[in-house]
Coordinates of C-alpha atoms in Angstrom, one line a residue:
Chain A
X168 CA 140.0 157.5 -141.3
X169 CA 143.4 157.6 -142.6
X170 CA 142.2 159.9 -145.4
X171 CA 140.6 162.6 -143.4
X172 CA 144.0 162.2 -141.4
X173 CA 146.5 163.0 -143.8
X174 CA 143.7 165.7 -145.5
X175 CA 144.0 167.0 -142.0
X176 CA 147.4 166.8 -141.2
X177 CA 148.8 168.6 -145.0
X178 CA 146.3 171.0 -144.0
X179 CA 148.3 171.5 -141.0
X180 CA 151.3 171.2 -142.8
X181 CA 150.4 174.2 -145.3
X182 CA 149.1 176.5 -142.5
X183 CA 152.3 175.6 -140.7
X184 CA 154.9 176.8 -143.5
X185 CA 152.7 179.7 -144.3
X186 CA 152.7 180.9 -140.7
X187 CA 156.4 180.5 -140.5
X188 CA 156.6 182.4 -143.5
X189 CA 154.9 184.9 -142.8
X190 CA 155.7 185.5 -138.7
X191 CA 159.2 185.8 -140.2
X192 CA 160.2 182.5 -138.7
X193 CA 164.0 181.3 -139.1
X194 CA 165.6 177.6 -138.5
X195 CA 169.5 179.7 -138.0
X196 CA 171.0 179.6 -134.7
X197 CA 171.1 182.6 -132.5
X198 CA 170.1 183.7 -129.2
X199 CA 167.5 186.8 -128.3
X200 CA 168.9 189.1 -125.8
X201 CA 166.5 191.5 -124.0
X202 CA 167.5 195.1 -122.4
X203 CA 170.5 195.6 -124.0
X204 CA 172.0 198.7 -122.6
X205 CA 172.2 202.2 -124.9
X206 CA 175.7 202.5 -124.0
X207 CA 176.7 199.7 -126.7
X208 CA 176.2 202.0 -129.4
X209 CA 178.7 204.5 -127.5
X210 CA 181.0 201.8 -126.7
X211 CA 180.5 198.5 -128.4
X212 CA 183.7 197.0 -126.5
X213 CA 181.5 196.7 -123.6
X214 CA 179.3 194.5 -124.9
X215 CA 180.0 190.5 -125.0
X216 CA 179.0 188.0 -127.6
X217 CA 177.5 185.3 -126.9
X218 CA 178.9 183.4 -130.1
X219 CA 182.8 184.8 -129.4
X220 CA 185.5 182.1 -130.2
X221 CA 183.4 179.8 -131.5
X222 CA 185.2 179.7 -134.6
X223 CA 187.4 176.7 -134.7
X224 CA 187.9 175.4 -138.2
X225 CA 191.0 176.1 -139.7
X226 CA 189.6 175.0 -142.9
X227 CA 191.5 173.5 -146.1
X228 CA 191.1 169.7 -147.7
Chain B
X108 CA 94.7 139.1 -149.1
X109 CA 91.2 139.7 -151.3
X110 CA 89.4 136.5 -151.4
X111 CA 89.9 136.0 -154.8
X112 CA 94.0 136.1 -154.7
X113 CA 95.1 132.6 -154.4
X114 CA 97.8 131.7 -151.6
X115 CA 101.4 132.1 -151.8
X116 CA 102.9 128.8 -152.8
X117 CA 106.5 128.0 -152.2
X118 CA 108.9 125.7 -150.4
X119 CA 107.3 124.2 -146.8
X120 CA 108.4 125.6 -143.6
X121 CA 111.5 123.5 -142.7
X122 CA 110.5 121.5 -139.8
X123 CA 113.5 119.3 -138.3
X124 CA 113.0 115.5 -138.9
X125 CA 114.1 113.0 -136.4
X126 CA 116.0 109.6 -137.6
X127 CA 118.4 107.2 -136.0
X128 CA 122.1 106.7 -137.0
X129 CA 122.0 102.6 -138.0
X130 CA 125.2 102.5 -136.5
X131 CA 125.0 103.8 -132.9
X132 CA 121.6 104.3 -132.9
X133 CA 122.0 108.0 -131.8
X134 CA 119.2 110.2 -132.6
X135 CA 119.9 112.4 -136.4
X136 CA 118.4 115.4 -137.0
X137 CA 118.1 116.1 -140.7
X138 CA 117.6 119.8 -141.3
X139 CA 117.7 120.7 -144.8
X140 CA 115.2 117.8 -146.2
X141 CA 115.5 116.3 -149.3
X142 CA 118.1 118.9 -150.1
X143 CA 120.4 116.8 -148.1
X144 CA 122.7 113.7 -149.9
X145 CA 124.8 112.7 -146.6
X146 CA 124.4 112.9 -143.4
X147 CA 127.1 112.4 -140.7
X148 CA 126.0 110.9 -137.4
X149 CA 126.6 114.0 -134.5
X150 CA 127.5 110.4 -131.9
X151 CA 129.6 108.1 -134.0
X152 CA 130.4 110.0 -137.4
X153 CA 129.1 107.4 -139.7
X154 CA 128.5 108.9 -143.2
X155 CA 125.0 107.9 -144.0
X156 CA 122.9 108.2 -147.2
X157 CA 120.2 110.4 -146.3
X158 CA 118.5 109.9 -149.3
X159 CA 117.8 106.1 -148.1
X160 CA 114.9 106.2 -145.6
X161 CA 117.1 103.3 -143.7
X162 CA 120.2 105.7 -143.3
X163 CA 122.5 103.1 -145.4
X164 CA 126.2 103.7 -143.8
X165 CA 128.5 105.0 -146.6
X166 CA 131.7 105.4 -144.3
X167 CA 133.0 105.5 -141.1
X168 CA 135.9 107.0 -139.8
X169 CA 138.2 107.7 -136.9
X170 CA 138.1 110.5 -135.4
X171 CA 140.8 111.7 -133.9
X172 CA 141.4 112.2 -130.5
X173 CA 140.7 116.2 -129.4
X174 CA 139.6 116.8 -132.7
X175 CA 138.3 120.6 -132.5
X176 CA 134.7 120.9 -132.4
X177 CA 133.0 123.9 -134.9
X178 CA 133.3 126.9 -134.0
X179 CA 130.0 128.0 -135.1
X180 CA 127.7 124.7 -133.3
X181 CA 125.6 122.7 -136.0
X182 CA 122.2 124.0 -135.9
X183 CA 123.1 127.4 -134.8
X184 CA 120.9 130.0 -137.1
X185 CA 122.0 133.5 -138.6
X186 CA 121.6 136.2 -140.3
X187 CA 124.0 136.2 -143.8
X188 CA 123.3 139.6 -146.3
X189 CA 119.9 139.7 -144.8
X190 CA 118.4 136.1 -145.1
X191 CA 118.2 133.9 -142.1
X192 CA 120.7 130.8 -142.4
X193 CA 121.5 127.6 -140.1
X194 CA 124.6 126.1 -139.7
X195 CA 123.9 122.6 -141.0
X196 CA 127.1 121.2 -142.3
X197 CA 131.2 121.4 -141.0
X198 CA 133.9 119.6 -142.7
X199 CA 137.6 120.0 -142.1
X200 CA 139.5 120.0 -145.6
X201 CA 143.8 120.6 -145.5
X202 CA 146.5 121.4 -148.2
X203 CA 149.9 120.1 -147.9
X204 CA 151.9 122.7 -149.1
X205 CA 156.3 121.7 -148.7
X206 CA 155.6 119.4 -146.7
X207 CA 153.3 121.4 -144.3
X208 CA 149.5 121.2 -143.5
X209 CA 147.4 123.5 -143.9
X210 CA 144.1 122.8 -142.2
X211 CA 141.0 125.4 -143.0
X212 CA 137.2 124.5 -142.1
X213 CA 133.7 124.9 -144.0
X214 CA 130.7 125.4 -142.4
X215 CA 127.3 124.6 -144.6
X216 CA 124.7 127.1 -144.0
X217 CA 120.9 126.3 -145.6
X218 CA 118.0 128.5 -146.0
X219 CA 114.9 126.6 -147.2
X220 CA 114.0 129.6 -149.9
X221 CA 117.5 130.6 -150.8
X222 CA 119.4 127.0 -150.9
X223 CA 123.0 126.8 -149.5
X224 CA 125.9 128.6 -149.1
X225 CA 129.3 128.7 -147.5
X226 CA 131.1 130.0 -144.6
X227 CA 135.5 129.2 -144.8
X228 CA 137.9 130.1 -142.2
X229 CA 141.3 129.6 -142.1
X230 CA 143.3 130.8 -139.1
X231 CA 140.6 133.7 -137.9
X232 CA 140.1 134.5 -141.5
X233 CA 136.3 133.8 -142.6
X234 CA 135.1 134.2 -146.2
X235 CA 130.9 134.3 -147.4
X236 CA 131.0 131.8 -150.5
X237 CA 128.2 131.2 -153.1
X238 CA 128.3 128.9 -156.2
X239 CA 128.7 131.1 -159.3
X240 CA 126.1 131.8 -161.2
X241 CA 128.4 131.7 -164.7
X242 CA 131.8 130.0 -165.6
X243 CA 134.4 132.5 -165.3
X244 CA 136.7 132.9 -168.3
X245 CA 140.5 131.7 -167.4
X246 CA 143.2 133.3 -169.7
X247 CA 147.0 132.5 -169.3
X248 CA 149.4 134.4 -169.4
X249 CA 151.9 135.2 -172.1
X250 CA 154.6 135.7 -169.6
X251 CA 155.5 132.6 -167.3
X252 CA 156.3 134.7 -164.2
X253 CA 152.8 136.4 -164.5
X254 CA 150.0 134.7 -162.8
X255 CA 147.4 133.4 -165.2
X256 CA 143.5 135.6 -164.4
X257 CA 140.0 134.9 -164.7
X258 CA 137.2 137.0 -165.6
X259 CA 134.1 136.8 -164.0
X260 CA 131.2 139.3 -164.4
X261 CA 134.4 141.5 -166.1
X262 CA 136.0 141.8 -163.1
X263 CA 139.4 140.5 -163.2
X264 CA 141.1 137.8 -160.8
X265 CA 144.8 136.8 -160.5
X266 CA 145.4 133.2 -160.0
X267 CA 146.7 132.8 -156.7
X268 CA 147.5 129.3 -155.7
X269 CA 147.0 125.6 -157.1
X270 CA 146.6 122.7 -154.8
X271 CA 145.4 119.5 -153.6
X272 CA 142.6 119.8 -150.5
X273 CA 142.2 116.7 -149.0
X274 CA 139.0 116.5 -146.7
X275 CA 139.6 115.3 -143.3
X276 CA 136.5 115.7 -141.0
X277 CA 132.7 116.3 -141.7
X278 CA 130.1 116.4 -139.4
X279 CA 126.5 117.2 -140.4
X280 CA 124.8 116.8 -143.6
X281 CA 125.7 118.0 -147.2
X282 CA 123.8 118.1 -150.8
X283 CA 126.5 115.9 -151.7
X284 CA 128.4 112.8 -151.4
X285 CA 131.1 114.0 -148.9
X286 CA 133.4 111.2 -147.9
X287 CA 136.8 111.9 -145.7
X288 CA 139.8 111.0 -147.7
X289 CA 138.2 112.8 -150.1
X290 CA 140.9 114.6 -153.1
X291 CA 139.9 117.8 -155.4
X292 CA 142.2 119.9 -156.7
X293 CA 141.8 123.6 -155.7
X294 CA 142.5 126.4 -157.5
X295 CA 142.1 129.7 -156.0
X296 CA 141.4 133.3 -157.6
X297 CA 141.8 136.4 -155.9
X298 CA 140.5 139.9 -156.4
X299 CA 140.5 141.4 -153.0
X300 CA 137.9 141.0 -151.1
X301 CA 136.7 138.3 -153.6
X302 CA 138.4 135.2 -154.4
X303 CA 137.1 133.1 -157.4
X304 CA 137.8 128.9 -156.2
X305 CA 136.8 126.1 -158.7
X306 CA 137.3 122.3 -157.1
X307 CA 137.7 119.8 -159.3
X308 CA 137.7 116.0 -158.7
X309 CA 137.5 113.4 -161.1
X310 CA 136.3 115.5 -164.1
X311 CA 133.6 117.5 -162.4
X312 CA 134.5 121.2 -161.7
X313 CA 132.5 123.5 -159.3
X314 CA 133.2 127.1 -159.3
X315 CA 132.6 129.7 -156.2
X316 CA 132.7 132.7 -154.7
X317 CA 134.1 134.0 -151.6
X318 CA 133.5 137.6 -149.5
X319 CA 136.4 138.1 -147.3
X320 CA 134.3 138.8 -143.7
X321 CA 135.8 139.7 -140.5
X322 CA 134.9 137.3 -137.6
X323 CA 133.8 140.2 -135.8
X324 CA 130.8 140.2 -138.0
X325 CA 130.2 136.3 -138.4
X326 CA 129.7 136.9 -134.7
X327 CA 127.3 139.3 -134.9
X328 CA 125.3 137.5 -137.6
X329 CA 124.9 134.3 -135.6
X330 CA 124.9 136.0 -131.9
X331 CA 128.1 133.6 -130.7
X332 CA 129.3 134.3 -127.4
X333 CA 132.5 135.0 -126.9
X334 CA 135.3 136.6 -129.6
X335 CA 136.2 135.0 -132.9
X336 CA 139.8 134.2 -133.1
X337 CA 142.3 136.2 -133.8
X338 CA 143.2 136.7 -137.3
X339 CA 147.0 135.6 -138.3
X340 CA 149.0 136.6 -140.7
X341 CA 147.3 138.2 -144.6
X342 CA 144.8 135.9 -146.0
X343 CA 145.0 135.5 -149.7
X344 CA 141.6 138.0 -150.0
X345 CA 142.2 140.1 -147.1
X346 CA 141.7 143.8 -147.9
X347 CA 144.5 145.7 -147.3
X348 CA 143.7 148.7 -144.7
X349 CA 146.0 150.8 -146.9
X350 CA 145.8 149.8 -150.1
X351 CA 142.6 151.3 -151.2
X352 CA 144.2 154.8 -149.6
X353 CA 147.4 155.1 -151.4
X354 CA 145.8 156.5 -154.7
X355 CA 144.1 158.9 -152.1
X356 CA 146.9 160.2 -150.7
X357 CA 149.4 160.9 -153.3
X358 CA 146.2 162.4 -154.5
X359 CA 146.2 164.6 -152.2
X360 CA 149.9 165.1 -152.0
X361 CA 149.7 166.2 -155.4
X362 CA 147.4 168.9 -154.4
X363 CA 148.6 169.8 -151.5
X364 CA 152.3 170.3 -153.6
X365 CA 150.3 172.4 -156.2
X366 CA 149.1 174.5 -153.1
X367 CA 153.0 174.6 -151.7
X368 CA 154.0 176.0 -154.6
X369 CA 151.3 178.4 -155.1
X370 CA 152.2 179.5 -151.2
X371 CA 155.8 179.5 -152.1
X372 CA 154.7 182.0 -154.9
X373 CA 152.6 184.2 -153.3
X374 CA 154.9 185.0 -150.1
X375 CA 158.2 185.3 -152.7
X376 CA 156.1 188.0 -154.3
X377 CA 154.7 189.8 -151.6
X378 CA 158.3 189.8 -149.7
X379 CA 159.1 193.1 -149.3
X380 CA 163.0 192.1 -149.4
X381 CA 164.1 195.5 -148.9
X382 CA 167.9 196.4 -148.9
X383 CA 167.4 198.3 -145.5
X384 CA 171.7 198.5 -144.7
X385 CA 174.7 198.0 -147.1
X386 CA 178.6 199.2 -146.2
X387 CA 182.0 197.5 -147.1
X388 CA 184.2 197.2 -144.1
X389 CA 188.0 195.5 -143.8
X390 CA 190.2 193.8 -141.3
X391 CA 193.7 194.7 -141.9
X392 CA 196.7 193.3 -140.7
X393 CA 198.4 194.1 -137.4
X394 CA 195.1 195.2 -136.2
X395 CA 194.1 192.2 -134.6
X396 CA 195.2 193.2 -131.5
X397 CA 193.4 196.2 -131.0
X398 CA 189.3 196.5 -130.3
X399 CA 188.0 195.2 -133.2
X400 CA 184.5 195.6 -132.1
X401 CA 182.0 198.2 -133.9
X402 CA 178.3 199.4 -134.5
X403 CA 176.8 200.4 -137.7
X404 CA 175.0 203.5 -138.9
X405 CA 171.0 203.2 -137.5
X406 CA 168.8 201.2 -140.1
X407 CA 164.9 201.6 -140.2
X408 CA 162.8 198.0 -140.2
X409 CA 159.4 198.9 -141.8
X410 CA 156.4 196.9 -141.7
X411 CA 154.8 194.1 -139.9
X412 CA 156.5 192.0 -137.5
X413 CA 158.9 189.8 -140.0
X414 CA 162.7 188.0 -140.6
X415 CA 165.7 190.1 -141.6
X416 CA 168.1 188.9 -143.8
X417 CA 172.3 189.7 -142.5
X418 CA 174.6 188.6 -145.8
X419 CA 178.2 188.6 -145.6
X420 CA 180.5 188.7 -148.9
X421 CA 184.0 188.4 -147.9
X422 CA 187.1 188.1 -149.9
X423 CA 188.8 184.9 -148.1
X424 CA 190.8 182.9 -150.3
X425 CA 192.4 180.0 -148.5
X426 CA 191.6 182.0 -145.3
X427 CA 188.3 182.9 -142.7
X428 CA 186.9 185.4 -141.5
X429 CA 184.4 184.8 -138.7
X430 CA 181.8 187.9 -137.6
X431 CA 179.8 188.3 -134.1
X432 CA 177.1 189.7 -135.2
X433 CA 174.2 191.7 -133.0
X434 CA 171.3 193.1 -134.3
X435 CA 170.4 195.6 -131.7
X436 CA 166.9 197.8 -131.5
X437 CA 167.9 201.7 -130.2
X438 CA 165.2 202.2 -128.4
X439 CA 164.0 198.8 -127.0
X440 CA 167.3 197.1 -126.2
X441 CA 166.3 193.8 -127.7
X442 CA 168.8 192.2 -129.5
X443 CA 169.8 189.3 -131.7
X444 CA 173.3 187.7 -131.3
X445 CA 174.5 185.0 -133.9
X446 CA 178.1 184.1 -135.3
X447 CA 178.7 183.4 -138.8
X448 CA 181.5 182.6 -141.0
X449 CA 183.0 183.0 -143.9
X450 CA 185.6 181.0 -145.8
X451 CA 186.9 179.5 -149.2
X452 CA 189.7 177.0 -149.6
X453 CA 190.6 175.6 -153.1
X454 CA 193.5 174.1 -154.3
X455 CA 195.3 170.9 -156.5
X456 CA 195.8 167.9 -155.6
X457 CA 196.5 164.2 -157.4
X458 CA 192.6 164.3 -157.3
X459 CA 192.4 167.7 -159.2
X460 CA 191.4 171.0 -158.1
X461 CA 189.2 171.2 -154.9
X462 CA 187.4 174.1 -153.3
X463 CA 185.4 174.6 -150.2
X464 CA 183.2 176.9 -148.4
X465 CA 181.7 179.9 -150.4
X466 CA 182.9 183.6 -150.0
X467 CA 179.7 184.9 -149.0
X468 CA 177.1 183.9 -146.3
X469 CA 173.2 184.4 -145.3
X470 CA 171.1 184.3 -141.8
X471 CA 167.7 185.1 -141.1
X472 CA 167.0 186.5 -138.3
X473 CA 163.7 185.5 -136.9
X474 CA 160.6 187.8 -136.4
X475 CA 162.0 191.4 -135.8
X476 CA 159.4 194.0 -134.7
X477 CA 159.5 197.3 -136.9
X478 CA 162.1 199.8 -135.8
X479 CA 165.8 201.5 -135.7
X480 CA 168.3 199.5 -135.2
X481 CA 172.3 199.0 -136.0
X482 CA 174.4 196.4 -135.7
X483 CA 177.4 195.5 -133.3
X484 CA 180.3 193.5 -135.8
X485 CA 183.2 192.0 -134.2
X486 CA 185.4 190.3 -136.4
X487 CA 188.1 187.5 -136.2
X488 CA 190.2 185.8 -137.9
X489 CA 193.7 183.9 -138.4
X490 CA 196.4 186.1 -136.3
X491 CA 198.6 186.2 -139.3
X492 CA 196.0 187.0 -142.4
X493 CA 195.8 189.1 -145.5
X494 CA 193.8 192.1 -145.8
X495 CA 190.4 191.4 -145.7
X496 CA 187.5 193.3 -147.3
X497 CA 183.9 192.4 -146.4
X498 CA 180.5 193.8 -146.9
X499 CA 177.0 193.7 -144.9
X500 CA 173.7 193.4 -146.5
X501 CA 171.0 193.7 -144.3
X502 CA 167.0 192.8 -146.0
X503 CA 163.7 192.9 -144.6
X504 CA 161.1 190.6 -144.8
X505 CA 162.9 187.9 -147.4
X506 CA 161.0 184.5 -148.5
X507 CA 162.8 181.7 -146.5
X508 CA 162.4 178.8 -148.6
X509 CA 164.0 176.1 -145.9
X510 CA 160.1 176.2 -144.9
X511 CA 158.7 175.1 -148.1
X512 CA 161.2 172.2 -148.8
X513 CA 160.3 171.0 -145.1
X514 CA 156.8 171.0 -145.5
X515 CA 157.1 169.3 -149.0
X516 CA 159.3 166.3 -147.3
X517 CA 156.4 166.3 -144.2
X518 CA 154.0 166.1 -147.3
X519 CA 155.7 163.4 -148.9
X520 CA 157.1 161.1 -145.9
X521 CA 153.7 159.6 -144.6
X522 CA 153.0 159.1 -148.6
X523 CA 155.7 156.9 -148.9
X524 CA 155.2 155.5 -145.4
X525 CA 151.4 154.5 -146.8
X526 CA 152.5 153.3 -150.0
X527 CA 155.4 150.9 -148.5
X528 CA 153.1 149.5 -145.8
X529 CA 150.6 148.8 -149.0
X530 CA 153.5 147.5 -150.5
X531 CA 154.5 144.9 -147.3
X532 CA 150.9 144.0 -147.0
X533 CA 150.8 142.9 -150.7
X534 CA 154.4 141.2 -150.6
X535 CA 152.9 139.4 -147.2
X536 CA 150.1 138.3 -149.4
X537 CA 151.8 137.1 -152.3
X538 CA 154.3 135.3 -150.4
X539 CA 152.1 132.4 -149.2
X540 CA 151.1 132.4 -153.3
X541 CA 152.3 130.0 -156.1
X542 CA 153.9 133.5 -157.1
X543 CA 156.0 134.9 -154.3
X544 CA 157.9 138.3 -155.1
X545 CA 161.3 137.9 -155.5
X546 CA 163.3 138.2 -152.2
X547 CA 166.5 139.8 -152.8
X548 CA 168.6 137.2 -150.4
X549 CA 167.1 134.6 -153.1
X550 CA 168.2 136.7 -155.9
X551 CA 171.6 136.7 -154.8
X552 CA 171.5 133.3 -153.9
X553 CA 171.0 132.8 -157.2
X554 CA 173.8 134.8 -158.8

């Protein structure tokens, strides 16, 4: 039982990484935005990010 | 049957004969005939000499008060690997083991055709013993902290414990002279699910053995009502439900890692990981202020649906520079917002030189359709900052490898899982041995 289970579950495992792989998946952070107007490109000052200011590190040891 | 082929010939059908204990004068069946060489009376448990025809008492003894009763009753009849048994002997036997008994109880089962054999259990845990057929061969070995083995039939035993049984209780008859009191020194053997015993009092040594057999099935065989009891703890024989899997899996996990990598190789090969967008851009000083926000030239994402790769090079020493990024389709409107920095800090300190960050940085964004698009950049950064040079690379369709290393660790964590609960199983075996592992509290202790 607990052979055909892990036989099963790399199977899984395998078909899961290739699918990611090859759907284009990604594990980064960032947010889909739909109807985004044409005007941007015109005027990209109009447009607000949703990741502004989130910069905080002022970095150094 | 022709008529001229004589009639089979073998043992008489067992028929029960009826006596009466000398003692109490309860009725005494004897089942097993001649075979038998004591019999213990069901009423008063006298030990008599069934081989006198006057039932001569050989022993008596107290019995004490709640005393369990078989589990399986005296007479009760079965069905062991196929041949039909009865339950004609019990006898409760102990090892004193630190000061603490351990009680474990044998039932006698008789077949007139196949002789005797055993039934054990010991807290739920039943074992199928026969006599051995040969002597098994006991070597010692060379190493004190290895248990000594013994071959029998070339299969290989590890010596598990050493001990003194002490019998405490019979009831029934037995092919021998069973007395309670009685003292053998037991030595057990185990091979999982075998176990080789040999008893030895006085200068007489028997050898045996044992099946490890879930009560579920001794059950079954005899048609008892009710459950068995539970099983405690790991018997010395008990197979472990994992053990005989771990060579399976990692196995397995070796070809399912052969596979990974062949995956890992194919897809890193037939990335397309086109350079779709590259342009150098800078942030210079006194600008902050102003609308720093811009779109790039229009980029065309071929092929199937698949991840785009955004890199940022910058040239931030002891300084950031952080970039809101949008990935934005023309004609759709769909769009893909994400921040990402970029930053390096070295220096020298009483510790040496130190650095951090990197001066470049990757994303992938996830499953982009085909199609034109540009992006929308906004960068920031410290108010009072150098002049800072950066670049965009934008690829399509790049191998991301994160996947591959996650389903290697998903491969590889129920392994290890398996291969430790083995591992606990075994330790929980050993433990109740004459060779426990070493615990690491007692290690320390010791240092």
């Amino acid at each position: 039982m607990l052979r055909k289970l892990y036989l099963l579950y790399g199977i899984v495992v395998l078909g899961g990484a290739g699918f990611a792989q090859y759907r284009g998946m990604s594990l980064d952070k960032m947010t889909e935005l739909k109807n985004v107007p044409k005007s941007v490109r015109d005027n990209p000052g109009s447009y607000r990010a949703v990741y502004m200011g989130y910069h905080h590190y002022t970095g150094g040891k | 049957m022709s008529a001229g082929t004589p009639p089979l010939t073998g043992p008489p059908n067992p028929q029960a004969k009826a006596l009466n204990c000398p003692s109490c004068g309860a009725a005494i069946t004897l089942r097993s005939f001649q075979q038998a060489v004591t019999v213990v009376c069901d009423s008063c448990h006298s030990i008599l000499d069934a081989k006198d025809p006057n039932l001569q008492i050989l022993q008596k003894f107290a019995v004490a008060v709640g005393e369990g009763h078989p589990l399986i009753p005296l007479g009760t009849r079965g069905k062991m690997r196929g041949v039909d048994y009865e339950v004609i002997g019990f006898q409760r036997r102990s090892i004193k083991v630190e000061g603490i008994r351990y009680d474990w109880h044998e039932y006698l089962l008789f077949n007139p055709y196949k002789g005797f054999r055993y039934l054990t259990e010991y807290q739920g845990h039943w074992n199928d013993v026969v006599v051995c057929k040969e002597l098994p061969l006991i070597s010692s070995s060379a190493l004190s902290s290895m248990p000594a083995t013994a071959n029998y039939f070339g299969e290989i035993y590890k010596h598990f414990q050493t001990s003194d049984a002490n019998t405490n209780f019979v009831l029934g008859e037995f092919p021998w002279q069973v007395r309670v009191g009685e003292h053998a020194t037991v030595t057990d053997y185990v091979r999982p699910p075998r176990m080789l015993s040999s008893e030895k009092t006085g200068n007489e040594v028997s050898w045996s053995l044992g099946e490890y057999m879930y009560g579920a099935d001794i059950w079954k065989a005899f048609n008892l009502s009710g459950s068995p009891p539970e099983a405690i703890g790991v018997y010395e024989n008990q197979p472990s439900p994992v053990s005989a899997n771990v060579k399976y899996v990692w196995a397995s996990f070796g070809i399912f890692l052969a596979l990974l990598l062949a995956l890992m190789i194919f897809f890193d090969v037939t990335a397309r990981k086109e350079l779709v967008f590259h342009s150098s851009y800078q942030v210079i000083p006194g600008e902050s202020k102003t609308e720093a926000s811009f779109v790039t030239d229009i980029f065309e994402l071929k092929g199937r649906t698949s991840n785009v790769e955004v890199t940022t090079s910058a040239n931030v020493r002891n300084n950031w520079i952080y970039l809101n990024y949008a990935l934005i389709n023309q004609n759709t409107g769909q769009a893909w917002d994400f921040g990402r920095e970029v930053s390096f800090y070295s220096g020298y300190d009483s510790d040496g030189s130190w650095s951090e960050g990197s001066d470049h940085d990757s994303v992938v964004v996830p499953s982009v359709p085909p199609g034109h698009y540009y992006l929308r950049i906004e960068p920031e950064t410290t108010p009072r900052h150098p002049n800072i040079s950066y670049s965009v690379d934008v690829k399509r369709d790049v191998p991301v490898s994160m996947f591959f290393l996650l389903a290697f660790l998903a491969l590889l964590v129920p392994a290890v899982l398996i291969s430790f609960r083995a591992l606990a199983f075994e330790r929980s075996r050993w433990s109740e041995s004459d060779h426990p592992p070493i615990k690491l509290s007692q290690s320390e202790d010791d240092n």
